Coordinates of C-alpha atoms in Angstrom, one line a residue:
Chain A
X1411 CA 91.9 139.7 132.4
X1412 CA 89.4 142.4 133.3
X1413 CA 89.4 145.5 131.2
X1414 CA 87.2 148.5 131.9
X1415 CA 84.5 149.5 129.4
X1416 CA 86.3 152.7 128.6
X1417 CA 89.6 151.1 127.8
X1418 CA 87.9 148.4 125.7
X1419 CA 86.0 151.0 123.7
X1420 CA 89.1 153.1 123.1
X1421 CA 91.1 150.1 122.1
X1422 CA 88.4 149.3 119.5
X1423 CA 88.5 152.8 118.2
X1424 CA 92.3 152.7 117.9
X1425 CA 92.3 149.4 116.0
X1426 CA 89.5 150.4 113.7
X1427 CA 91.0 153.8 113.1
X1428 CA 94.4 152.2 112.2
X1429 CA 92.7 149.8 109.7
X1430 CA 90.7 152.7 108.3
X1431 CA 93.7 155.0 107.7
X1432 CA 96.0 152.3 106.4
X1433 CA 93.7 150.1 104.4
X1434 CA 90.3 151.5 103.8
X1435 CA 91.3 155.1 102.9
X1436 CA 93.8 154.2 100.1
X1437 CA 91.5 151.7 98.6
X1438 CA 88.5 154.0 98.9
X1439 CA 90.4 156.8 97.2
X1440 CA 91.2 154.6 94.3
X1441 CA 87.7 153.4 94.0
X1442 CA 86.3 156.9 94.3
X1443 CA 88.7 158.3 91.6
X1444 CA 87.9 155.3 89.4
X1445 CA 84.2 155.6 89.4
X1446 CA 84.0 159.4 89.7
X1447 CA 83.8 160.0 85.9
X1448 CA 81.2 157.2 85.6
X1449 CA 81.1 153.5 84.8
X1450 CA 81.5 153.9 81.0
X1451 CA 84.7 155.8 81.4
X1452 CA 86.0 152.9 83.6
X1453 CA 85.0 150.3 81.2
X1454 CA 86.6 152.1 78.3
X1455 CA 89.8 152.5 80.2
X1456 CA 90.1 148.8 81.0
X1457 CA 89.2 147.6 77.5
X1458 CA 91.9 149.4 75.6
X1459 CA 94.1 147.0 73.6
X1460 CA 96.9 147.5 76.1
X1461 CA 94.6 146.8 79.1
X1462 CA 93.2 143.7 77.5
X1463 CA 96.6 142.3 76.6
X1464 CA 97.7 143.0 80.2
X1465 CA 94.8 141.1 81.6
X1466 CA 95.3 138.2 79.2
X1467 CA 99.0 138.1 80.0
X1468 CA 98.4 138.1 83.7
X1469 CA 95.9 135.3 83.4
X1470 CA 98.2 133.4 81.1
X1471 CA 101.0 133.6 83.7
X1472 CA 98.6 132.4 86.3
X1473 CA 97.4 129.5 84.1
X1474 CA 101.0 128.3 83.6
X1475 CA 102.2 128.9 87.2
X1476 CA 99.4 127.1 89.0
X1477 CA 99.7 123.7 87.4
X1478 CA 103.5 123.8 87.7
X1479 CA 103.2 124.7 91.4
X1480 CA 100.6 122.1 92.0
X1481 CA 102.6 119.3 90.6
X1482 CA 105.9 120.2 92.1
X1483 CA 104.4 121.6 95.3
X1484 CA 102.6 118.3 96.1
X1485 CA 105.7 116.3 95.2
X1486 CA 107.9 118.5 97.4
X1487 CA 105.5 118.3 100.3
X1488 CA 105.3 114.5 100.0
X1489 CA 109.1 114.4 100.0
X1490 CA 109.3 116.7 103.0
X1491 CA 106.8 114.8 105.0
X1492 CA 107.3 111.2 104.0
X1493 CA 110.9 111.2 102.8
X1494 CA 113.8 110.1 104.9
X1495 CA 116.8 111.4 103.0
X1496 CA 119.9 113.5 103.6
X1497 CA 119.4 117.2 103.0
X1498 CA 115.7 117.2 104.0
X1499 CA 116.4 120.1 106.4
X1500 CA 118.1 122.0 103.7
X1501 CA 115.1 121.5 101.4
X1502 CA 112.9 122.8 104.2
X1503 CA 114.9 126.0 104.3
X1504 CA 115.1 126.3 100.5
X1505 CA 111.4 126.1 100.1
X1506 CA 111.0 129.2 102.3
X1507 CA 113.6 131.2 100.4
X1508 CA 111.2 133.1 98.1
X1509 CA 109.5 134.4 101.3
X1510 CA 112.8 135.8 102.5
X1511 CA 114.4 137.0 99.2
X1512 CA 113.1 140.3 97.8
X1513 CA 111.4 139.8 94.4
X1514 CA 113.8 142.3 92.8
X1515 CA 116.7 140.1 93.7
X1516 CA 114.9 137.2 92.0
X1517 CA 114.6 139.4 88.9
X1518 CA 118.3 140.2 88.9
X1519 CA 119.3 136.6 89.5
X1520 CA 117.1 135.4 86.6
X1521 CA 118.7 138.0 84.3
X1522 CA 122.2 136.8 85.3
X1523 CA 121.2 133.2 84.7
X1524 CA 119.1 133.4 81.5
X1525 CA 120.0 136.8 80.0
X1526 CA 122.1 137.2 76.8
X1527 CA 125.3 137.2 78.9
X1528 CA 124.2 134.7 81.5
X1529 CA 125.0 131.0 82.1
X1530 CA 122.2 129.9 79.9
X1531 CA 122.6 132.8 77.5
X1532 CA 123.2 130.5 74.6
X1533 CA 119.5 129.8 74.6
X1534 CA 118.8 133.5 74.2
X1535 CA 121.3 133.8 71.3
X1536 CA 119.6 130.8 69.7
X1537 CA 116.4 132.8 69.4
X1538 CA 114.5 131.5 72.5
X1539 CA 114.1 134.6 74.5
X1540 CA 113.6 134.0 78.2
X1541 CA 114.5 137.3 79.7
X1542 CA 112.3 140.1 78.3
X1543 CA 109.9 137.5 77.1
X1544 CA 107.0 135.6 78.6
X1545 CA 109.1 132.6 79.8
X1546 CA 111.1 135.0 82.1
X1547 CA 108.0 136.4 83.6
X1548 CA 106.6 132.9 84.2
X1549 CA 109.9 131.8 85.8
X1550 CA 109.9 134.9 88.1
X1551 CA 106.3 134.3 89.1
X1552 CA 106.9 130.6 89.8
X1553 CA 109.9 131.5 91.9
X1554 CA 108.0 133.9 94.2
X1555 CA 104.9 131.6 94.5
X1556 CA 106.7 128.4 95.0
X1557 CA 106.2 128.0 98.8
X1558 CA 102.4 128.4 98.9
X1559 CA 101.3 125.0 97.8
X1560 CA 104.1 123.2 99.6
X1561 CA 103.4 125.0 102.9
X1562 CA 99.6 124.5 102.7
X1563 CA 99.8 120.8 101.8
X1564 CA 102.6 119.8 104.2
X1565 CA 100.6 120.2 107.5
X1566 CA 97.6 118.3 106.0
X1567 CA 99.9 115.4 105.0
X1568 CA 101.3 115.4 108.5
X1569 CA 97.8 115.3 110.0
X1570 CA 96.4 112.5 107.9
X1571 CA 99.4 110.3 108.5
X1572 CA 100.1 107.2 106.5
X1573 CA 97.5 104.8 107.8
X1574 CA 94.8 105.5 105.2
X1575 CA 97.4 104.9 102.4
X1576 CA 98.6 101.7 104.1
X1577 CA 95.0 100.5 104.4
X1578 CA 94.5 101.2 100.7
X1579 CA 97.6 99.2 99.8
X1580 CA 96.5 96.2 101.9
X1581 CA 93.2 96.4 100.0
X1582 CA 95.0 96.0 96.7
X1583 CA 95.7 99.5 95.5
X1584 CA 99.1 100.3 94.0
X1585 CA 101.0 103.5 94.6
X1586 CA 99.4 105.4 91.8
X1587 CA 95.8 104.3 92.7
X1588 CA 96.5 105.1 96.4
X1589 CA 97.6 108.6 95.5
X1590 CA 94.6 109.4 93.3
X1591 CA 92.0 107.8 95.5
X1592 CA 93.2 108.4 99.0
X1593 CA 96.0 111.0 99.3
X1594 CA 94.8 113.6 96.8
X1595 CA 91.2 113.7 98.2
X1596 CA 92.6 114.0 101.7
X1597 CA 94.8 117.0 100.9
X1598 CA 92.3 118.7 98.5
X1599 CA 91.4 121.6 100.8
X1600 CA 95.0 122.4 101.7
X1601 CA 95.9 122.1 98.0
X1602 CA 93.0 124.4 96.9
X1603 CA 94.0 127.0 99.5
X1604 CA 97.6 126.9 98.3
X1605 CA 96.3 127.4 94.7
X1606 CA 94.3 130.4 95.7
X1607 CA 97.2 132.0 97.5
X1608 CA 99.4 131.2 94.4
X1609 CA 96.8 132.9 92.1
X1610 CA 96.6 136.0 94.3
X1611 CA 100.4 136.4 94.6
X1612 CA 100.9 135.6 90.8
X1613 CA 98.4 138.3 89.9
X1614 CA 100.0 140.9 92.2
X1615 CA 103.6 140.2 91.6
X1616 CA 105.5 143.3 90.5
X1617 CA 109.1 143.5 91.5
X1618 CA 110.5 140.3 90.0
X1619 CA 108.3 140.6 86.9
X1620 CA 109.3 144.2 86.0
X1621 CA 113.0 143.2 86.0
X1622 CA 112.5 140.5 83.4
X1623 CA 109.8 142.1 81.2
X1624 CA 110.5 144.3 78.2
X1625 CA 107.4 146.2 79.3
X1626 CA 105.9 147.0 75.9
X1627 CA 102.3 147.9 76.2
X1628 CA 100.1 145.4 74.5
X1629 CA 102.9 142.8 74.4
X1630 CA 104.7 142.2 77.6
X1631 CA 102.8 144.1 80.3
X1632 CA 101.0 142.3 83.1
X1633 CA 98.2 144.2 85.0
X1634 CA 100.6 145.3 87.7
X1635 CA 103.1 146.6 85.0
X1636 CA 100.2 148.4 83.3
X1637 CA 99.3 150.2 86.4
X1638 CA 102.9 151.2 86.9
X1639 CA 103.5 152.4 83.3
X1640 CA 100.3 154.2 83.0
X1641 CA 101.0 156.1 86.1
X1642 CA 104.8 156.7 85.8
X1643 CA 105.4 156.8 82.0
X1644 CA 102.1 158.0 80.5
X1645 CA 101.0 160.2 83.4
X1646 CA 97.7 158.7 82.7
X1647 CA 96.6 158.7 86.4
X1648 CA 93.0 157.8 85.6
X1649 CA 94.1 154.8 83.5
X1650 CA 96.3 153.7 86.4
X1651 CA 93.3 153.9 88.8
X1652 CA 91.1 152.0 86.5
X1653 CA 93.6 149.2 86.0
X1654 CA 94.3 149.1 89.7
X1655 CA 90.6 148.7 90.4
X1656 CA 90.4 145.8 87.9
X1657 CA 93.4 144.2 89.6
X1658 CA 91.7 144.7 93.0
X1659 CA 88.4 143.3 91.7
X1660 CA 90.1 140.1 90.7
X1661 CA 92.0 139.9 94.0
X1662 CA 88.7 140.4 95.8
X1663 CA 87.1 137.5 94.0
X1664 CA 90.1 135.4 94.9
X1665 CA 90.0 136.6 98.5
X1666 CA 86.3 135.7 98.8
X1667 CA 86.9 132.3 97.4
X1668 CA 89.7 131.9 100.0
X1669 CA 87.4 132.8 102.9
X1670 CA 84.7 130.4 101.7
X1671 CA 87.2 127.6 101.3
X1672 CA 88.8 128.3 104.7
X1673 CA 85.4 128.0 106.3
X1674 CA 84.7 124.8 104.5
X1675 CA 88.1 123.5 105.5
X1676 CA 87.6 124.2 109.2
X1677 CA 84.2 122.5 109.1
X1678 CA 85.9 119.2 108.4
Chain B
X506 CA 99.2 78.6 107.2
X507 CA 101.5 81.6 107.8
X508 CA 105.1 80.8 108.3
X509 CA 107.6 83.3 109.5
X510 CA 111.2 82.1 109.5
X511 CA 114.2 83.8 111.2
X512 CA 112.7 87.2 110.9
X513 CA 115.0 90.1 111.9
X514 CA 114.2 93.8 112.0
X515 CA 116.2 96.6 113.5
X516 CA 115.4 100.2 114.0
X517 CA 118.8 101.7 114.4
X518 CA 120.4 99.8 117.3
X519 CA 117.0 98.6 118.6
X520 CA 116.1 95.0 117.6
X521 CA 112.3 95.0 117.1
X522 CA 112.4 91.4 115.8
X523 CA 115.3 89.2 116.9
X524 CA 115.3 86.0 115.0
X525 CA 111.6 85.2 115.2
X526 CA 110.1 82.0 113.7
X527 CA 106.5 81.3 114.0
X528 CA 103.9 79.0 112.4
X529 CA 100.2 80.1 112.4
X530 CA 97.9 77.3 111.4
X531 CA 95.2 77.9 108.8
X532 CA 91.8 78.7 110.3
X533 CA 93.2 79.6 113.7
X534 CA 92.7 82.8 115.6
X535 CA 96.2 83.6 117.0
X536 CA 97.0 86.4 119.4
X537 CA 100.4 88.0 119.4
X538 CA 100.7 89.1 123.0
X539 CA 103.4 91.3 124.6
X540 CA 104.2 94.6 126.2
X541 CA 104.8 97.6 124.1
X542 CA 108.1 97.5 122.3
X543 CA 108.0 93.6 122.3
X544 CA 107.9 93.5 118.5
X545 CA 104.4 92.2 118.2
X546 CA 103.1 94.9 115.9
X547 CA 106.3 94.8 113.8
X548 CA 105.8 91.1 113.4
X549 CA 102.2 91.6 112.2
X550 CA 103.1 94.5 109.9
X551 CA 105.9 92.3 108.4
X552 CA 103.4 89.6 107.6
X553 CA 101.3 92.3 105.9
X554 CA 104.2 93.7 104.0
X555 CA 103.8 97.2 105.6
X556 CA 107.2 96.6 107.2
X557 CA 110.2 95.2 105.3
X558 CA 112.3 92.6 107.1
X559 CA 116.1 93.0 107.4
X560 CA 116.3 89.2 106.9
X561 CA 114.1 86.2 107.2
X562 CA 111.1 85.0 105.1
X563 CA 107.3 85.1 105.3
X564 CA 105.1 82.6 103.5
X565 CA 101.3 82.7 103.3
X566 CA 99.6 79.4 102.3
X567 CA 102.8 78.1 100.9
X568 CA 103.6 81.2 98.8
X569 CA 106.8 83.1 99.6
X570 CA 105.6 86.7 99.9
X571 CA 108.8 88.1 101.5
X572 CA 109.4 90.4 98.6
X573 CA 105.8 91.1 97.6
X574 CA 104.2 94.5 98.4
X575 CA 101.1 94.5 100.7
X576 CA 98.6 94.7 97.7
X577 CA 99.8 91.3 96.4
X578 CA 99.8 89.3 99.7
X579 CA 96.1 88.4 99.9
X580 CA 95.6 89.9 103.3
X581 CA 93.1 92.0 105.1
X582 CA 94.5 94.5 107.7
X583 CA 92.7 96.3 110.5
X584 CA 94.4 99.2 112.2
X585 CA 94.1 100.4 115.8
X586 CA 92.8 103.8 114.7
X587 CA 90.5 102.4 112.0
X588 CA 92.3 104.1 109.1
X589 CA 88.8 104.9 107.7
X590 CA 88.8 106.7 104.3
X591 CA 87.3 109.9 105.6
X592 CA 86.1 111.3 102.3
X593 CA 84.2 108.2 101.4
X594 CA 80.9 106.8 102.6
X595 CA 80.6 103.6 104.5
X596 CA 79.6 101.8 101.3
X597 CA 82.6 103.2 99.3
X598 CA 85.0 102.4 102.1
X599 CA 83.9 98.7 102.2
X600 CA 83.8 98.6 98.4
X601 CA 87.3 100.0 98.0
X602 CA 89.1 96.7 97.5
X603 CA 86.5 95.5 95.0
X604 CA 86.5 98.8 93.1
X605 CA 90.3 98.6 92.8
X606 CA 89.8 95.0 91.4
X607 CA 87.3 96.4 88.9
X608 CA 84.5 93.9 89.9
X609 CA 81.1 94.4 88.3
X610 CA 79.1 97.1 90.1
X611 CA 76.1 94.9 90.9
X612 CA 78.3 92.2 92.4
X613 CA 80.2 94.8 94.5
X614 CA 77.1 96.3 95.8
X615 CA 75.6 93.0 96.8
X616 CA 78.8 91.9 98.6
X617 CA 79.1 95.2 100.4
X618 CA 75.5 95.1 101.6
X619 CA 76.0 91.5 102.8
X620 CA 79.1 92.4 104.7
X621 CA 77.5 95.5 106.3
X622 CA 74.7 93.3 107.5
X623 CA 77.2 90.8 109.0
X624 CA 79.0 93.6 110.9
X625 CA 75.7 95.2 112.0
X626 CA 76.0 98.3 109.9
X627 CA 73.1 97.7 107.6
X628 CA 71.4 101.1 106.9
X629 CA 74.6 103.0 107.4
X630 CA 75.7 102.8 103.7
X631 CA 75.5 106.5 103.1
X632 CA 77.1 107.8 106.3
X633 CA 80.6 109.1 106.5
X634 CA 83.1 107.7 109.0
X635 CA 82.9 111.0 111.0
X636 CA 79.2 110.2 111.6
X637 CA 80.0 106.8 113.2
X638 CA 81.1 105.8 116.7
X639 CA 84.5 104.2 117.3
X640 CA 83.1 100.8 117.5
X641 CA 81.1 101.3 114.3
X642 CA 84.1 102.6 112.5
X643 CA 86.1 99.5 113.5
X644 CA 83.4 97.2 112.3
X645 CA 83.3 99.1 109.0
X646 CA 87.1 98.6 108.8
X647 CA 86.6 94.9 109.4
X648 CA 84.0 94.6 106.7
X649 CA 86.3 96.5 104.4
X650 CA 89.2 94.1 105.1
X651 CA 86.9 91.0 104.6
X652 CA 85.4 92.3 101.4
X653 CA 88.5 91.3 99.4
X654 CA 88.2 87.6 100.7
X655 CA 91.7 87.7 102.3
X656 CA 93.6 84.5 103.0
X657 CA 94.6 86.0 106.3
X658 CA 93.1 88.7 108.5
X659 CA 95.5 90.8 110.4
X660 CA 94.4 93.0 113.3
X661 CA 96.7 95.5 115.0
X662 CA 95.3 96.3 118.5
X663 CA 91.9 96.5 116.9
X664 CA 90.0 97.4 120.1
X665 CA 92.7 99.4 121.7
X666 CA 91.1 102.8 121.0
X667 CA 87.7 101.8 122.2
X668 CA 86.2 102.0 125.7
X669 CA 86.0 99.0 127.9
X670 CA 82.4 98.0 127.3
X671 CA 82.6 98.3 123.5
X672 CA 85.9 96.5 123.6
X673 CA 84.5 93.3 125.3
X674 CA 81.4 93.3 123.1
X675 CA 83.5 93.6 119.9
X676 CA 85.9 90.9 120.8
X677 CA 83.2 88.5 121.6
X678 CA 81.6 89.5 118.3
X679 CA 85.0 88.9 116.6
X680 CA 85.2 85.5 118.1
X681 CA 81.7 84.6 116.8
X682 CA 82.6 86.0 113.4
X683 CA 85.8 83.9 113.2
X684 CA 83.8 80.8 114.1
X685 CA 81.5 81.6 111.1
X686 CA 84.0 82.8 108.5
X687 CA 87.1 80.7 109.6
X688 CA 89.6 83.0 108.0
X689 CA 93.1 82.6 109.5
X690 CA 93.3 85.5 111.9
X691 CA 96.2 87.1 113.7
X692 CA 95.5 89.7 116.4
X693 CA 98.0 91.9 118.1
X694 CA 97.2 92.9 121.7
X695 CA 99.0 93.9 124.9
X696 CA 95.9 92.9 126.9
X697 CA 96.3 89.4 128.3
X698 CA 92.6 89.2 129.1
X699 CA 91.7 90.0 125.5
X700 CA 94.2 87.3 124.3
X701 CA 92.7 84.7 126.7
X702 CA 89.2 85.7 125.8
X703 CA 89.4 85.6 122.0
X704 CA 92.4 83.6 120.8
X705 CA 92.7 79.8 120.4
X706 CA 96.5 80.2 120.2
X707 CA 98.7 82.8 121.8
X708 CA 102.3 83.7 121.0
X709 CA 103.9 85.7 123.8
X710 CA 106.6 88.1 122.7
X711 CA 109.2 90.0 124.7
X712 CA 112.1 92.1 123.5
X713 CA 111.8 91.0 119.9
X714 CA 111.7 87.3 120.7
X715 CA 108.9 84.7 121.0
X716 CA 108.9 83.4 124.6
X717 CA 106.2 80.7 124.2
X718 CA 103.5 79.7 121.8
X719 CA 100.5 77.6 122.8
X720 CA 96.8 77.4 123.6
X721 CA 95.6 79.7 126.4
X722 CA 95.3 76.9 129.0
X723 CA 98.8 75.6 128.5
X724 CA 100.3 79.1 128.6
X725 CA 98.4 79.9 131.8
X726 CA 99.1 76.6 133.6
X727 CA 102.5 75.7 132.2
X728 CA 104.3 78.9 131.4
X729 CA 107.7 78.3 130.0
X730 CA 109.3 81.0 132.0
X731 CA 108.8 83.9 134.5
X732 CA 108.0 86.4 131.8
X733 CA 105.1 84.4 130.4
X734 CA 103.8 83.6 133.8
X735 CA 104.0 87.2 134.9
X736 CA 102.4 88.5 131.7
X737 CA 99.5 86.0 131.6
X738 CA 97.6 86.4 134.8
X739 CA 98.7 87.8 138.1
X740 CA 101.5 86.4 140.2
X741 CA 102.8 86.7 143.7
X742 CA 106.3 86.3 144.9
X743 CA 106.3 83.7 147.6
X744 CA 109.6 82.6 149.3
X745 CA 111.6 83.2 146.1
X746 CA 109.1 81.6 143.8
X747 CA 106.4 82.9 141.5
X748 CA 102.9 81.6 142.5
X749 CA 99.4 82.4 141.2
X750 CA 97.5 84.3 143.9
X751 CA 94.7 81.7 143.9
X752 CA 97.3 79.0 144.5
X753 CA 98.1 80.4 147.9
X754 CA 96.3 79.0 150.9
X755 CA 96.2 80.7 154.3
X756 CA 96.2 78.8 157.6
X757 CA 95.7 80.0 161.1
X758 CA 97.6 77.1 162.6
X759 CA 101.3 76.8 161.7
X760 CA 101.5 73.1 162.3
X761 CA 98.6 72.5 159.9
X762 CA 100.3 74.6 157.3
X763 CA 103.6 72.7 157.6
X764 CA 101.8 69.3 157.4
X765 CA 99.9 70.3 154.3
X766 CA 103.0 71.9 152.7
X767 CA 105.0 68.7 153.2
X768 CA 102.7 67.1 150.5
X769 CA 103.7 69.7 147.9
X770 CA 106.8 68.9 145.9
X771 CA 109.3 71.8 145.5
X772 CA 107.1 74.1 147.5
X773 CA 108.5 77.5 148.7
X774 CA 107.7 76.5 152.3
X775 CA 105.4 78.1 154.8
X776 CA 105.7 81.8 154.9
X777 CA 104.7 83.8 158.0
X778 CA 103.0 87.0 157.1
X779 CA 100.9 89.8 158.4
X780 CA 97.5 90.7 156.9
X781 CA 97.6 94.3 155.6
X782 CA 94.3 94.6 153.8
X783 CA 91.3 92.4 152.9
X784 CA 89.6 93.4 149.6
X785 CA 86.3 91.7 148.7
X786 CA 86.2 91.1 144.9
X787 CA 82.7 89.6 144.6
X788 CA 83.2 85.8 144.5
X789 CA 86.7 86.0 145.7
X790 CA 88.6 87.9 148.4
X791 CA 92.1 89.4 147.8
X792 CA 94.2 89.3 150.9
X793 CA 97.2 91.6 150.8
X794 CA 100.0 90.4 153.0
X795 CA 103.5 91.3 154.1
X796 CA 106.0 88.5 154.8
X797 CA 108.4 88.6 157.7
X798 CA 111.1 89.4 155.1
X799 CA 109.2 92.5 154.3
X800 CA 108.2 91.3 150.9
X801 CA 104.6 92.1 150.0
X802 CA 102.3 89.6 148.1
X803 CA 98.6 89.0 147.6
X804 CA 96.6 85.8 148.0
X805 CA 93.2 85.3 146.3
X806 CA 90.9 83.0 148.3
X807 CA 87.2 82.2 148.1
X808 CA 84.7 84.1 150.2
X809 CA 83.9 81.0 152.2
X810 CA 87.6 80.4 153.1
X811 CA 87.9 84.1 154.1
X812 CA 84.8 83.8 156.3
X813 CA 86.2 80.7 158.0
X814 CA 89.5 82.4 158.7
X815 CA 87.8 85.6 159.9
X816 CA 90.8 87.6 158.8
X817 CA 91.5 91.0 160.4
X818 CA 94.0 93.5 159.3
X819 CA 97.3 93.4 161.3
X820 CA 96.8 89.7 162.2
X821 CA 99.5 87.0 161.8
X822 CA 98.8 84.3 159.3
X823 CA 100.7 81.4 157.6
X824 CA 100.8 81.2 153.8
X825 CA 101.7 78.2 151.6
X826 CA 101.5 77.3 147.9
X827 CA 98.9 74.7 147.1
X828 CA 99.4 73.9 143.4
X829 CA 102.6 72.9 141.7
X830 CA 101.5 73.6 138.1
X831 CA 102.0 77.3 138.2
X832 CA 104.9 77.3 140.6
X833 CA 108.2 77.8 138.9
X834 CA 111.6 78.9 140.0
X835 CA 112.3 82.6 139.9
X836 CA 114.9 83.9 137.5
X837 CA 117.2 85.8 139.8
X838 CA 117.2 88.7 137.4
X839 CA 113.4 89.1 137.8
X840 CA 113.2 88.5 141.5
X841 CA 112.4 91.7 143.4

């Protein structure tokens, strides 16, 4: 298609303007407001006990979510690609459910299931608090991040096929050895990419987590919850900006990692 | 010796193997030859344990391996698309089976280097499969399969993905390798030329059944049925019989043709035909003909005969079958 120079230029201007207004301006404003009073003010704001606890809690949730998603994600992807069983189509659909369901619905569902009056409420009454405790927040995060590893590993498994695994078995490797030496190295880039997406989403999750968290500063606030409470409850706008910048900084590192990995993956 | 007894394998309603029994003698190089869907790959994969039989047994060197997984069958397997371990170097690929068996490092290294030299990949130890050509990858796969000292070597269309020149080179190389190593080898192919070139025994498969087993000469000269004859070498339909094109003689004179034909037992008779095309093929000439019945067939004659006959397109000629060995009755179902 031939497009005149004028149209091409104006299309570029529109696209860039759109990105600028919708993405760059809001982020820029937060960065500007954060660093306006100086770096020391920012550092002070993100090292209060509540902020440190929020960072730690966010990282703790990530640290639990990632291994769980890796193990079950790879197993599910293997079942979806290699398995020949009834209900495979249903499983395919169920895996995508977290993409379709609003996180707030997930939160409500978890309360109904694990809360004091829920089906597994006995656990709560026995003293093991799921809802309004860390287990609930982990469960909510696992729910919303479940598809990432599965959906990144699945196409790679399709692509590599089964011949390498069969070759390994004819060479004397048992199932476990084949998985560790052949399958896992073959899917490693897809898996890493899925993990990075999981980390990003786990850090940023808000809707599902706020429903199941008691929200006490320094106890059960993640970084996203901290931003929210500082802004809404404490009217500490500056604190909210600073926490948001910290969150963005971590997300940026994750994003950079993702770009590097993606490039590495497409090289192969 | 590999013995397959009454093997059956169905995929849904499709019978990939329909009561197949086959003995493969130790030290032989046997080709499983057949069109796609004939069950030849299924048979090979069943011997390897990559496919589970619905019924029947497989024994390798006297050991019943029917219920054993591939890793306990003492086999080496080579896939059509190499199945190279992409994340490993050539050395690690070839060493894989030995590493799994936890052999001492020095011994493994020595063996791998020896094998790479045999397959002509010495100096490629640190390359990755992506840095090799198709032929090199397949030779690496062969070295990898041989590294574990298999009792039998199974090759599934090993040269199918390679271009024609590399293919002929590699199969001659495989033949020489087999003469040196003497490991019982089974090769699946749909290419009759490849089977005739490489194998000392051929099993022809069709629709999940074995049509005939024998050495290449027997199969070519005494095919058990139309299918085997049609699949191994080219055939012409002459007066309701299948004849090899080079067993057709052409005569200018009808009386001469009739006199010579009378000496051939069970001959299809003398067929009057029109020359449609004369194609020089180097040493031989292919003459494409149309019989009076409208049936088209081709005769392959020497250059000298062709020169004597001075064939021109559109001329009338008389065709007869000379040899009896490869003349068999046509199964009505196969006659065109």
